[in-house]
PDB file of C-alpha atoms in Angstrom:
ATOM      1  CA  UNK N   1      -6.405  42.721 -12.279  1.00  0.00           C
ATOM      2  CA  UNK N   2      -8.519  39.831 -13.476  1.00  0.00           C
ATOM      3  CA  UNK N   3      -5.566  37.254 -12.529  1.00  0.00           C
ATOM      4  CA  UNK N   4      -5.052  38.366  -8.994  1.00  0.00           C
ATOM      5  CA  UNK N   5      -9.119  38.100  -8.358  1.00  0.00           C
ATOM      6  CA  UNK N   6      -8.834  34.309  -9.637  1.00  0.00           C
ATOM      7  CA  UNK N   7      -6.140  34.030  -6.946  1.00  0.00           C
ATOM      8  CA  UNK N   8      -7.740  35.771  -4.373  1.00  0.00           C
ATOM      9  CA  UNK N   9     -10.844  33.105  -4.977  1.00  0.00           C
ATOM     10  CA  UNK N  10      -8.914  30.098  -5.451  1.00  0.00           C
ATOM     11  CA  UNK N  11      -7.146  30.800  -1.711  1.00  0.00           C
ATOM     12  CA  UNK N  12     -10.248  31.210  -0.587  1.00  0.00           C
ATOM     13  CA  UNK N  13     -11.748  28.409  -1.782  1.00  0.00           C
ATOM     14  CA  UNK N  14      -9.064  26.688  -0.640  1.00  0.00           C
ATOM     15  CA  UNK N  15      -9.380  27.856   3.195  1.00  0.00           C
ATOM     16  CA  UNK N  16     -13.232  27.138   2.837  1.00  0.00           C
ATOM     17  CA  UNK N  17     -12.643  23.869   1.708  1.00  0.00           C
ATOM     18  CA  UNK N  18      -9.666  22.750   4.344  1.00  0.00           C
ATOM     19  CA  UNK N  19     -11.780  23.734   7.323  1.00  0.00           C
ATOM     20  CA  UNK N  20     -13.914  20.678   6.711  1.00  0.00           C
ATOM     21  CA  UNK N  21     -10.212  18.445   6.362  1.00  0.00           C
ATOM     22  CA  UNK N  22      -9.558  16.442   9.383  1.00  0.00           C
ATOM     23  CA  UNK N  23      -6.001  17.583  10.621  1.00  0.00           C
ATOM     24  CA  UNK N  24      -3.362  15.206  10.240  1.00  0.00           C
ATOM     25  CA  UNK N  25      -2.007  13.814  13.170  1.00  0.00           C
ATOM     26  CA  UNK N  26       1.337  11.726  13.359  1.00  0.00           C
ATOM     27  CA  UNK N  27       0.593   7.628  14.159  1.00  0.00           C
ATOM     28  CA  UNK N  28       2.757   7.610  17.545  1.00  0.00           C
ATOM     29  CA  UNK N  29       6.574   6.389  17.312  1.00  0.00           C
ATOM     30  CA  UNK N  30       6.030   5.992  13.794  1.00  0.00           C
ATOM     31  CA  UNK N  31       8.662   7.978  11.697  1.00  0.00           C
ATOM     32  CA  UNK N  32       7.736   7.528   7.769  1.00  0.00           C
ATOM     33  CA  UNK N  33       4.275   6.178   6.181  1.00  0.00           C
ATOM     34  CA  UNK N  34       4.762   4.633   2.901  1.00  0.00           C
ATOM     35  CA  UNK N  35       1.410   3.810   1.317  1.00  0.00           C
ATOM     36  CA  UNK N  36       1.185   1.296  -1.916  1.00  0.00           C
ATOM     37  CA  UNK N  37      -1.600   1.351  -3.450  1.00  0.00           C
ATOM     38  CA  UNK N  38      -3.422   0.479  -7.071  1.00  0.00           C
ATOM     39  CA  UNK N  39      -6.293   1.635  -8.461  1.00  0.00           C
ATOM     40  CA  UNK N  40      -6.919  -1.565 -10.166  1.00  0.00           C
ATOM     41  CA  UNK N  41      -7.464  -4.869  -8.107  1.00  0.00           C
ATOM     42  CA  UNK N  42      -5.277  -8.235  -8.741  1.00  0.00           C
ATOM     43  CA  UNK N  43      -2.180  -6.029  -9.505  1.00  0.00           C
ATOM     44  CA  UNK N  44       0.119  -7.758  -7.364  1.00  0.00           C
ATOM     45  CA  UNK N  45      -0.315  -4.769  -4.799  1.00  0.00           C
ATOM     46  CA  UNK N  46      -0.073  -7.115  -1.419  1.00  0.00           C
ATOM     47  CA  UNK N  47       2.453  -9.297  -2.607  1.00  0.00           C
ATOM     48  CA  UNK N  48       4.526  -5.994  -3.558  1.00  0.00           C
ATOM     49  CA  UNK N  49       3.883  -4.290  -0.038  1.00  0.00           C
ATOM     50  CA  UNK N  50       5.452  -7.590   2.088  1.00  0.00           C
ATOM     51  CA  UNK N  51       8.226  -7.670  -0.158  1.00  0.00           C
ATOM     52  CA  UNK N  52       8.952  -3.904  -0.030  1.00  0.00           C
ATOM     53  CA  UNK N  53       8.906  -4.215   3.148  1.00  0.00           C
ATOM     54  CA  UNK N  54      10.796  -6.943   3.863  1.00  0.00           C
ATOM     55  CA  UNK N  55      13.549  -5.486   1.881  1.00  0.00           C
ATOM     56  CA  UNK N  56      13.238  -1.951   3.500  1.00  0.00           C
ATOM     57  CA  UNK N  57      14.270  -4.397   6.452  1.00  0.00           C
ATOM     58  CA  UNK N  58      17.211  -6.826   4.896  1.00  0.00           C
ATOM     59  CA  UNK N  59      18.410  -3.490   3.007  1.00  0.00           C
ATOM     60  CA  UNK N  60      19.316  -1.880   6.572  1.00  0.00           C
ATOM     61  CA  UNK N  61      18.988  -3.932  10.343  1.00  0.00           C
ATOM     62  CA  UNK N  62      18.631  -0.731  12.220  1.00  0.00           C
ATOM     63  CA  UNK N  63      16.016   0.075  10.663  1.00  0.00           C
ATOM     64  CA  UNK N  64      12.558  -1.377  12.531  1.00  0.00           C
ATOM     65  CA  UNK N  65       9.442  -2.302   9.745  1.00  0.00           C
ATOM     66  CA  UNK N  66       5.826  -2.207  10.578  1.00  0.00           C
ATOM     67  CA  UNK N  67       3.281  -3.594   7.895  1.00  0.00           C
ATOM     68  CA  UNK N  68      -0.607  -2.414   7.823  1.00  0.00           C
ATOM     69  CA  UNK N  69      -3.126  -4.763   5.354  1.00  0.00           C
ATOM     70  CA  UNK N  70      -5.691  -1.427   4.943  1.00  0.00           C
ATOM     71  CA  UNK N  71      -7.531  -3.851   2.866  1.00  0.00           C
ATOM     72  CA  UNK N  72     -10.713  -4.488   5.169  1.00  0.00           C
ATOM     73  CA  UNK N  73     -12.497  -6.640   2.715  1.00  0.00           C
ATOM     74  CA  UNK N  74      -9.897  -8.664   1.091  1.00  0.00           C
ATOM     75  CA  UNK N  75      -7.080  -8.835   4.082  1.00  0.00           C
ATOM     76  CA  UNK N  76      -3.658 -10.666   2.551  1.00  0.00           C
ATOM     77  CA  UNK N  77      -1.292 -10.001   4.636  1.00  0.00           C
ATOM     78  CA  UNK N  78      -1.779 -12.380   7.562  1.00  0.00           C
ATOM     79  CA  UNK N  79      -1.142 -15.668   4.604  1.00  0.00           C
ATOM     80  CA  UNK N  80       1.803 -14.032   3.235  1.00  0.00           C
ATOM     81  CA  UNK N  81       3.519 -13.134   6.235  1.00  0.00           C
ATOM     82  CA  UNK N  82       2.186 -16.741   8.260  1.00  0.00           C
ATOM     83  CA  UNK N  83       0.848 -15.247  11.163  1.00  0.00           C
ATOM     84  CA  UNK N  84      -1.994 -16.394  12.631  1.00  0.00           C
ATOM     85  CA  UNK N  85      -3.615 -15.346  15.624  1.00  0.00           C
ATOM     86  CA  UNK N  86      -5.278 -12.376  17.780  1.00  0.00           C
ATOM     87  CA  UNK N  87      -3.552  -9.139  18.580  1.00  0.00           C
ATOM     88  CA  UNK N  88      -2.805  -9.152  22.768  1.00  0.00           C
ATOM     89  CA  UNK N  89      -3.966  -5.869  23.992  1.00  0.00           C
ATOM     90  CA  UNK N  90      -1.345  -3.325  25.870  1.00  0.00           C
ATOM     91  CA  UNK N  91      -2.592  -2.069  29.578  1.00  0.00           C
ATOM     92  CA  UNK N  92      -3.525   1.447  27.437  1.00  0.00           C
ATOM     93  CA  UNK N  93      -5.712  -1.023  25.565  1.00  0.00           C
ATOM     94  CA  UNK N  94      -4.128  -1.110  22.411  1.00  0.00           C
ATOM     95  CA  UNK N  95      -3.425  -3.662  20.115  1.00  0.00           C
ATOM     96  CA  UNK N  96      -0.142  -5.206  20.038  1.00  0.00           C
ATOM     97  CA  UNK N  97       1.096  -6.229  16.265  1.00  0.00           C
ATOM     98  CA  UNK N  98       1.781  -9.977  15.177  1.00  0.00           C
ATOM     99  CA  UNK N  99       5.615 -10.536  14.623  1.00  0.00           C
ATOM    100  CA  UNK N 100       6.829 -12.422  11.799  1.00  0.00           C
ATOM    101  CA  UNK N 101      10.666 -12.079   9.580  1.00  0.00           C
ATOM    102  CA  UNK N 102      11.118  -9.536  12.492  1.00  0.00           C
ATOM    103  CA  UNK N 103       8.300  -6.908  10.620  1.00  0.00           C
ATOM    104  CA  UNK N 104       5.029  -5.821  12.951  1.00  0.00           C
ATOM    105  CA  UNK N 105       1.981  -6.770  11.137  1.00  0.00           C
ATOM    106  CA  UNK N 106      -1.563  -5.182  11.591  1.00  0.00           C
ATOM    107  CA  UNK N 107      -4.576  -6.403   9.773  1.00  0.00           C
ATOM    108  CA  UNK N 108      -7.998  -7.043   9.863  1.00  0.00           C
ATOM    109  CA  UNK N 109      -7.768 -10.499   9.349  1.00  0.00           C
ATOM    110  CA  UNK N 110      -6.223 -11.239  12.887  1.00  0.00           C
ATOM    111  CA  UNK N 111      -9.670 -10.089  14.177  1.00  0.00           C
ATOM    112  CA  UNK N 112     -12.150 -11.970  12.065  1.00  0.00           C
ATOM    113  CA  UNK N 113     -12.384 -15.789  11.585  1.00  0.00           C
ATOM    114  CA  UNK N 114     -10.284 -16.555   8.076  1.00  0.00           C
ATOM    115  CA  UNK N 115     -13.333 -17.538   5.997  1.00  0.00           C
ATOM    116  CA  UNK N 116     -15.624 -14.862   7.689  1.00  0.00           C
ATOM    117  CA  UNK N 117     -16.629 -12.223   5.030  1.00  0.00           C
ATOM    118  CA  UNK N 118     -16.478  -8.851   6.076  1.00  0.00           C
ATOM    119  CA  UNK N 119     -20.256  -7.580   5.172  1.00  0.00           C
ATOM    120  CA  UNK N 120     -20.008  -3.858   6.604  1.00  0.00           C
ATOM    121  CA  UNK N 121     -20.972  -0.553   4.914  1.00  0.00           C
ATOM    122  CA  UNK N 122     -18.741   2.850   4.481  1.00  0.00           C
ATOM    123  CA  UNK N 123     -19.315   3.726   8.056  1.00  0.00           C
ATOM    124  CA  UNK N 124     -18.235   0.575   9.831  1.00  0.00           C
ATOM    125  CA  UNK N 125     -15.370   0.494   7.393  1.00  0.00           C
ATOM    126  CA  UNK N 126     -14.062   3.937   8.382  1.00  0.00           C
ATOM    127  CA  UNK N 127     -14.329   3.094  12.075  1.00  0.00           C
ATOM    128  CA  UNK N 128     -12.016  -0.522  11.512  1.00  0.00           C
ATOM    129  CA  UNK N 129      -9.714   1.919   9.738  1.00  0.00           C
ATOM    130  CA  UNK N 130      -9.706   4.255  12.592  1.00  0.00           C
ATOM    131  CA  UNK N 131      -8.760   1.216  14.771  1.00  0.00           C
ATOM    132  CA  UNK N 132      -6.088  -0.136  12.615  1.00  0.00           C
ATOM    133  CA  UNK N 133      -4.359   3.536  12.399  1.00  0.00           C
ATOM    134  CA  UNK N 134      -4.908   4.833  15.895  1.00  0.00           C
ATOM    135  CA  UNK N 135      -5.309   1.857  18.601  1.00  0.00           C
ATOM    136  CA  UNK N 136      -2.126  -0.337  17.706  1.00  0.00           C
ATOM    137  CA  UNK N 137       0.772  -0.189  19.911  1.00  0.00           C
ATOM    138  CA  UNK N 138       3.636   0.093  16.875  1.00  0.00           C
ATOM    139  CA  UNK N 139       6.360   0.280  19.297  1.00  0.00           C
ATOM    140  CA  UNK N 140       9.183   2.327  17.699  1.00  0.00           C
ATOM    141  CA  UNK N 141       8.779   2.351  13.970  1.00  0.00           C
ATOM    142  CA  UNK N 142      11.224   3.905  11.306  1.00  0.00           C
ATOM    143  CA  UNK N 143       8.791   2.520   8.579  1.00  0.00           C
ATOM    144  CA  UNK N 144       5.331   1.639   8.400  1.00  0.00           C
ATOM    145  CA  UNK N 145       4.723   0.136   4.870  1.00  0.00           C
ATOM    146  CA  UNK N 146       0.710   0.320   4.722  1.00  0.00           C
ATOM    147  CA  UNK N 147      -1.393  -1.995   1.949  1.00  0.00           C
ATOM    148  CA  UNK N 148      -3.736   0.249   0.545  1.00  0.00           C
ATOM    149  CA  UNK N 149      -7.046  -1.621  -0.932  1.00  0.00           C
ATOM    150  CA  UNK N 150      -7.767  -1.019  -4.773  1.00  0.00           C
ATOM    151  CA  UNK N 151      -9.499   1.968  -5.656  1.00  0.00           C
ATOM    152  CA  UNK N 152      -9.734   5.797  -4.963  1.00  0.00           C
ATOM    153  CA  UNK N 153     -12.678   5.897  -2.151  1.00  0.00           C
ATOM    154  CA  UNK N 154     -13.298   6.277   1.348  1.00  0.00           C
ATOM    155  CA  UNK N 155     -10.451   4.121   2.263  1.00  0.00           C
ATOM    156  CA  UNK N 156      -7.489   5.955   0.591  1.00  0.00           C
ATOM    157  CA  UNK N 157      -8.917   9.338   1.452  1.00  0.00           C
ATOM    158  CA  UNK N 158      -9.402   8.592   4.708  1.00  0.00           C
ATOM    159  CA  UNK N 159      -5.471   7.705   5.512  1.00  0.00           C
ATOM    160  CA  UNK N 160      -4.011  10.245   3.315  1.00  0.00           C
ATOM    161  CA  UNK N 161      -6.370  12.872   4.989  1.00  0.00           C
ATOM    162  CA  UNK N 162      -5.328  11.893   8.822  1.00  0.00           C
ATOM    163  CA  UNK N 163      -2.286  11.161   8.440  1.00  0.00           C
ATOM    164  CA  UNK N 164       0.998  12.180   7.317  1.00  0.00           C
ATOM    165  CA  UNK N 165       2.625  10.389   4.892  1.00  0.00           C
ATOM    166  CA  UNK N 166       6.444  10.683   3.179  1.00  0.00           C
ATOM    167  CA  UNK N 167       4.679   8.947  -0.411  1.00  0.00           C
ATOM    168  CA  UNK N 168       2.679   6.818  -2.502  1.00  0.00           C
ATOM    169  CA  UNK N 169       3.883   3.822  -4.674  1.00  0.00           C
ATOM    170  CA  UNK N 170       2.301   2.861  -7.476  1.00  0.00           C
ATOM    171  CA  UNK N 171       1.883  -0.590  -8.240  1.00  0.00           C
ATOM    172  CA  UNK N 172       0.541  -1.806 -11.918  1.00  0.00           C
ATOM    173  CA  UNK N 173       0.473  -4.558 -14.757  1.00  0.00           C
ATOM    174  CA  UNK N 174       1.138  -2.781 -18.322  1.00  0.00           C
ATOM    175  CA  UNK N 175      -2.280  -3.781 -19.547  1.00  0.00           C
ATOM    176  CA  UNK N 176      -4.689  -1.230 -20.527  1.00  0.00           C
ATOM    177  CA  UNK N 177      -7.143  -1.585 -18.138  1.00  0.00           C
ATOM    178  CA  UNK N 178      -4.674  -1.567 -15.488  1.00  0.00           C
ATOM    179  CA  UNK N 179      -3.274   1.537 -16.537  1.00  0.00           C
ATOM    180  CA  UNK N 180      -6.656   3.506 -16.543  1.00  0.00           C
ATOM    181  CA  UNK N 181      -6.894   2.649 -12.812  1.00  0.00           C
ATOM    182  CA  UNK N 182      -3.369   3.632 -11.863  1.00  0.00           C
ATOM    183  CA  UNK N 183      -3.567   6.902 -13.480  1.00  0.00           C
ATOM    184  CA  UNK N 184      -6.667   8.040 -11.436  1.00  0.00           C
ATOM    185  CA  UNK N 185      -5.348   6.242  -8.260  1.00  0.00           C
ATOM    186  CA  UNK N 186      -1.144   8.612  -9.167  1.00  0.00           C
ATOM    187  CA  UNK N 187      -3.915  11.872  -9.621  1.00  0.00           C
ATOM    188  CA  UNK N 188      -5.773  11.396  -6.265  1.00  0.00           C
ATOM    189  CA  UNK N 189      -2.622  11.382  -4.305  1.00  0.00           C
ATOM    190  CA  UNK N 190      -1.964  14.267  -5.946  1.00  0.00           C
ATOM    191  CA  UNK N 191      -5.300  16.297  -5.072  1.00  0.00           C
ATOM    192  CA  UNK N 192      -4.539  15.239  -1.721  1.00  0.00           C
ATOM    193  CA  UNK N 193      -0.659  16.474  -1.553  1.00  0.00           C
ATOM    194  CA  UNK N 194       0.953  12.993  -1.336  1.00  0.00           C
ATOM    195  CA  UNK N 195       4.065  12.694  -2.682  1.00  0.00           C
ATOM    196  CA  UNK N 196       4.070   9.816  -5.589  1.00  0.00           C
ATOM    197  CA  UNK N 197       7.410   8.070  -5.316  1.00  0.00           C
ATOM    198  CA  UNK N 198       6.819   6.099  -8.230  1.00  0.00           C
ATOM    199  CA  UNK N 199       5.384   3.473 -10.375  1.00  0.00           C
ATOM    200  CA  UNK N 200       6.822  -0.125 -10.148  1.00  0.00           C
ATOM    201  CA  UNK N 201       5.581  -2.416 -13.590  1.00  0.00           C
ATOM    202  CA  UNK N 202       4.713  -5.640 -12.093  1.00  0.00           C
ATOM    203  CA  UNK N 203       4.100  -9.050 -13.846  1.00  0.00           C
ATOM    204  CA  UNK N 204       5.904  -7.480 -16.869  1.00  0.00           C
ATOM    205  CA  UNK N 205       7.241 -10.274 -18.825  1.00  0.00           C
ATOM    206  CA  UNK N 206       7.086 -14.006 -18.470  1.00  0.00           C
ATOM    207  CA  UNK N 207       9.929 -16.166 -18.762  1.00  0.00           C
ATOM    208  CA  UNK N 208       9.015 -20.389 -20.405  1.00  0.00           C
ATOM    209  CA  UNK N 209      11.012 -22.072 -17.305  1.00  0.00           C
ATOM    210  CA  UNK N 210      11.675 -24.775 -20.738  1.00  0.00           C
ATOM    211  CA  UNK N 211      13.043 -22.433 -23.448  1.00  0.00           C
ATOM    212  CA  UNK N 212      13.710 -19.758 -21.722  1.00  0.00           C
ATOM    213  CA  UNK N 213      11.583 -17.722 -24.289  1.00  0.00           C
ATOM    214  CA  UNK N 214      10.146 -14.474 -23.253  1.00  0.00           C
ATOM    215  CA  UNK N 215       6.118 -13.245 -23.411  1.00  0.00           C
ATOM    216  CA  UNK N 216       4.731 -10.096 -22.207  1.00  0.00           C
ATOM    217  CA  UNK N 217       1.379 -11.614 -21.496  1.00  0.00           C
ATOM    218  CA  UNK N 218       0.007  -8.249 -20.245  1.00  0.00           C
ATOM    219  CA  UNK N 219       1.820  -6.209 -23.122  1.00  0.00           C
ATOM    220  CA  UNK N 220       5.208  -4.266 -22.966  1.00  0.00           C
ATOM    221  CA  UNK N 221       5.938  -1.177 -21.202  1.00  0.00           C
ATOM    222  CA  UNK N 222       2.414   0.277 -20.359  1.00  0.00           C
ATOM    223  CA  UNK N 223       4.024   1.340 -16.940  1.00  0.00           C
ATOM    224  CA  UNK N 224       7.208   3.069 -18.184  1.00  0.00           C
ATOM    225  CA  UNK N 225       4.912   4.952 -20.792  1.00  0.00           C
ATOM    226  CA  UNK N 226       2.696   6.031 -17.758  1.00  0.00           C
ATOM    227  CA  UNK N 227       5.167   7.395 -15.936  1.00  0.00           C
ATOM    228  CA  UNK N 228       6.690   9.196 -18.706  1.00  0.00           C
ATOM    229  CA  UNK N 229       3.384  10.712 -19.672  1.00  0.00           C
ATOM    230  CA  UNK N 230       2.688  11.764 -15.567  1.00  0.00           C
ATOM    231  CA  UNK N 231       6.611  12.516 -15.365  1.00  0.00           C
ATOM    232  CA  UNK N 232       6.980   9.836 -12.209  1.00  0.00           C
ATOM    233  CA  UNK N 233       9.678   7.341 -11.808  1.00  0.00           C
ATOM    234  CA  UNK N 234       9.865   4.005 -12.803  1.00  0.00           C
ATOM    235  CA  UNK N 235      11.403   1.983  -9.562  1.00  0.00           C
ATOM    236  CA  UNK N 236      11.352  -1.576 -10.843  1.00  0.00           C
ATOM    237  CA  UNK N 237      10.129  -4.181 -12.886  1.00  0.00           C
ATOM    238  CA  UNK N 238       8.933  -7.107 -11.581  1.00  0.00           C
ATOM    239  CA  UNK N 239       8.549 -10.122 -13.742  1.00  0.00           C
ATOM    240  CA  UNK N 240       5.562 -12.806 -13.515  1.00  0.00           C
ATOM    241  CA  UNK N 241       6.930 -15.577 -12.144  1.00  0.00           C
ATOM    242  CA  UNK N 242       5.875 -18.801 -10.373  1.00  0.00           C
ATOM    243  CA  UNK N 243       8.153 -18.531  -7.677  1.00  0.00           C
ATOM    244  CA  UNK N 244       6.734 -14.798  -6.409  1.00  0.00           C
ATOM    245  CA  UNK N 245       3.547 -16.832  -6.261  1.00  0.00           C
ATOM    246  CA  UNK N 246       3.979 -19.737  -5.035  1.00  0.00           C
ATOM    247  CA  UNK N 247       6.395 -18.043  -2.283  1.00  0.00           C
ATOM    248  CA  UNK N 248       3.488 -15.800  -1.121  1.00  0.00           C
ATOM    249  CA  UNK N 249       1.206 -18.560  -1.166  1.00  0.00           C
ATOM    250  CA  UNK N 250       3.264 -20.360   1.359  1.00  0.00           C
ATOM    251  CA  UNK N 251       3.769 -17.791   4.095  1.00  0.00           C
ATOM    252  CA  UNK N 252       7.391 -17.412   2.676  1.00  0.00           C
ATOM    253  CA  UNK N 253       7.722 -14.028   0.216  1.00  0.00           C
ATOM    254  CA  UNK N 254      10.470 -14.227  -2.321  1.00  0.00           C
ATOM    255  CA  UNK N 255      12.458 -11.985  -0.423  1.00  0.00           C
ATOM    256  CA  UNK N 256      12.952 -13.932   2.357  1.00  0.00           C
ATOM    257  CA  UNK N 257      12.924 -17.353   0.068  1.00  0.00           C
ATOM    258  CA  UNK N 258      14.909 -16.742  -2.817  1.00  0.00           C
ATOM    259  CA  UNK N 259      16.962 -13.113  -1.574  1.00  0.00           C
ATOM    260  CA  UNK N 260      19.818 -13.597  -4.240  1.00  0.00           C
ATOM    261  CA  UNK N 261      17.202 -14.579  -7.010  1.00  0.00           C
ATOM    262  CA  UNK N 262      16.282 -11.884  -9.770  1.00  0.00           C
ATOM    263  CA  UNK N 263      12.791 -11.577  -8.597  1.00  0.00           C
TER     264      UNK N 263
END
């Protein structure tokens, strides 16, 4: 039948197109990948990642936390987490992650002077990637939280093609334009057979520290509607708030500042 023909070329389209995938290979002593990602940039994505995984960490103290800023251009993580510094190398040559709030860090900005742009094309990109994934010592890691730049290019494909990872998250403002973004960035995880574990709706309602009167400056709900409409999870709302910024800003995320605040 017609219908059993489509199948028979869609599998083998499939097999064509998979030889041509690199085959994902485990990052050693690493037990669970969580990327977050965006597709739009100035979300709130890096700020989300530390704290996600600085609670993964204060939720349960067995449990060891490794951090990776993917972002190659724009590299965060090293300001929020205070660490300054260059990775020692192991005897096998390997990097050895900065420590900080008892989470291993890994980012490009440990190997490139602070104000030194990085001015490299696709190829140089993918090979710092490479590095970051596949020449770090992580030790014994039951999470590796990794901070995905904005987007849908080389970058995301590249991790969610070589290696295996337990989900995506999601991370948003519920303005328009934001929106459009996230959408395409929930899809490509799904061409690529990442699970999405959900959306989280941050900077989603501002609070007058005077009167107390609330303002969704980047309108109400966008992310919940989202997820309904792709049938993914809401996991949080996080409201915009001086003290998420100002915590970051200092090398001190709200997590570990202000744990029993409702940020």
């Amino acid at each position: 039948s017609s219908s059993s023909g489509d199948e028979s070329l869609r599998d083998r389209r499939a097999r064509i197109q998979s030889r041509g995938l690199p085959k994902q290979k485990p990052i050693e002593g690493v037990k669970q990948v969580v990327v977050l990602a965006s597709g739009k940039g100035g979300v709130g994505k890096s700020t989300t990642a530390v704290n996600i995984a600085l609670a993964l960490a204060a939720n349960d103290s067995t449990k060891e936390v490794g951090l990776l800023d993917a972002d190659i251009y724009g590299p965060s993580i090293p300001k929020m987490m205070n660490l300054k510094g260059n990775p020692e190398l192991t005897p096998k040559n390997l990097m050895r992650p900065l420590k900080n709030y008892g989470i291993a860090c890994m980012s490009m900005g440990f190997l490139i002077e602070e104000t030194a742009p990085v001015v490299w094309r696709g190829l140089m990109v993918m090979s710092a990637v490479e590095k970051l994934l596949r020449q770090v010592d992580w030790g014994q890691l039951d999470y590796l939280v990794i901070d995905m730049p904005p987007g849908t290019g080389d970058v995301q494909l590249s991790v969610s093609q070589n290696i295996p990872i337990a989900g995506a998250v999601i991370i948003s403002t519920p303005q328009d334009v934001a929106l459009l973004d996230a959408r395409k960035g929930a899809e490509m995880f799904r061409k690529v057979h990442v699970p999405v574990l959900g959306l989280v709706q941050n900077m989603s309602v501002f609070q007058c520290p005077k009167c107390k009167h609330e303002t969704h400056i980047f309108g109400a709900d966008g992310v919940r509607d989202l997820a309904k409409t792709l049938e993914l999870d809401i996991l949080g709302d996080i409201p915009l708030h001086v003290n998420i910024r100002e915590s970051c800003d200092s090398g001190q995320p709200v997590v570990i500042a202000q744990p029993q605040s409702d940020a």
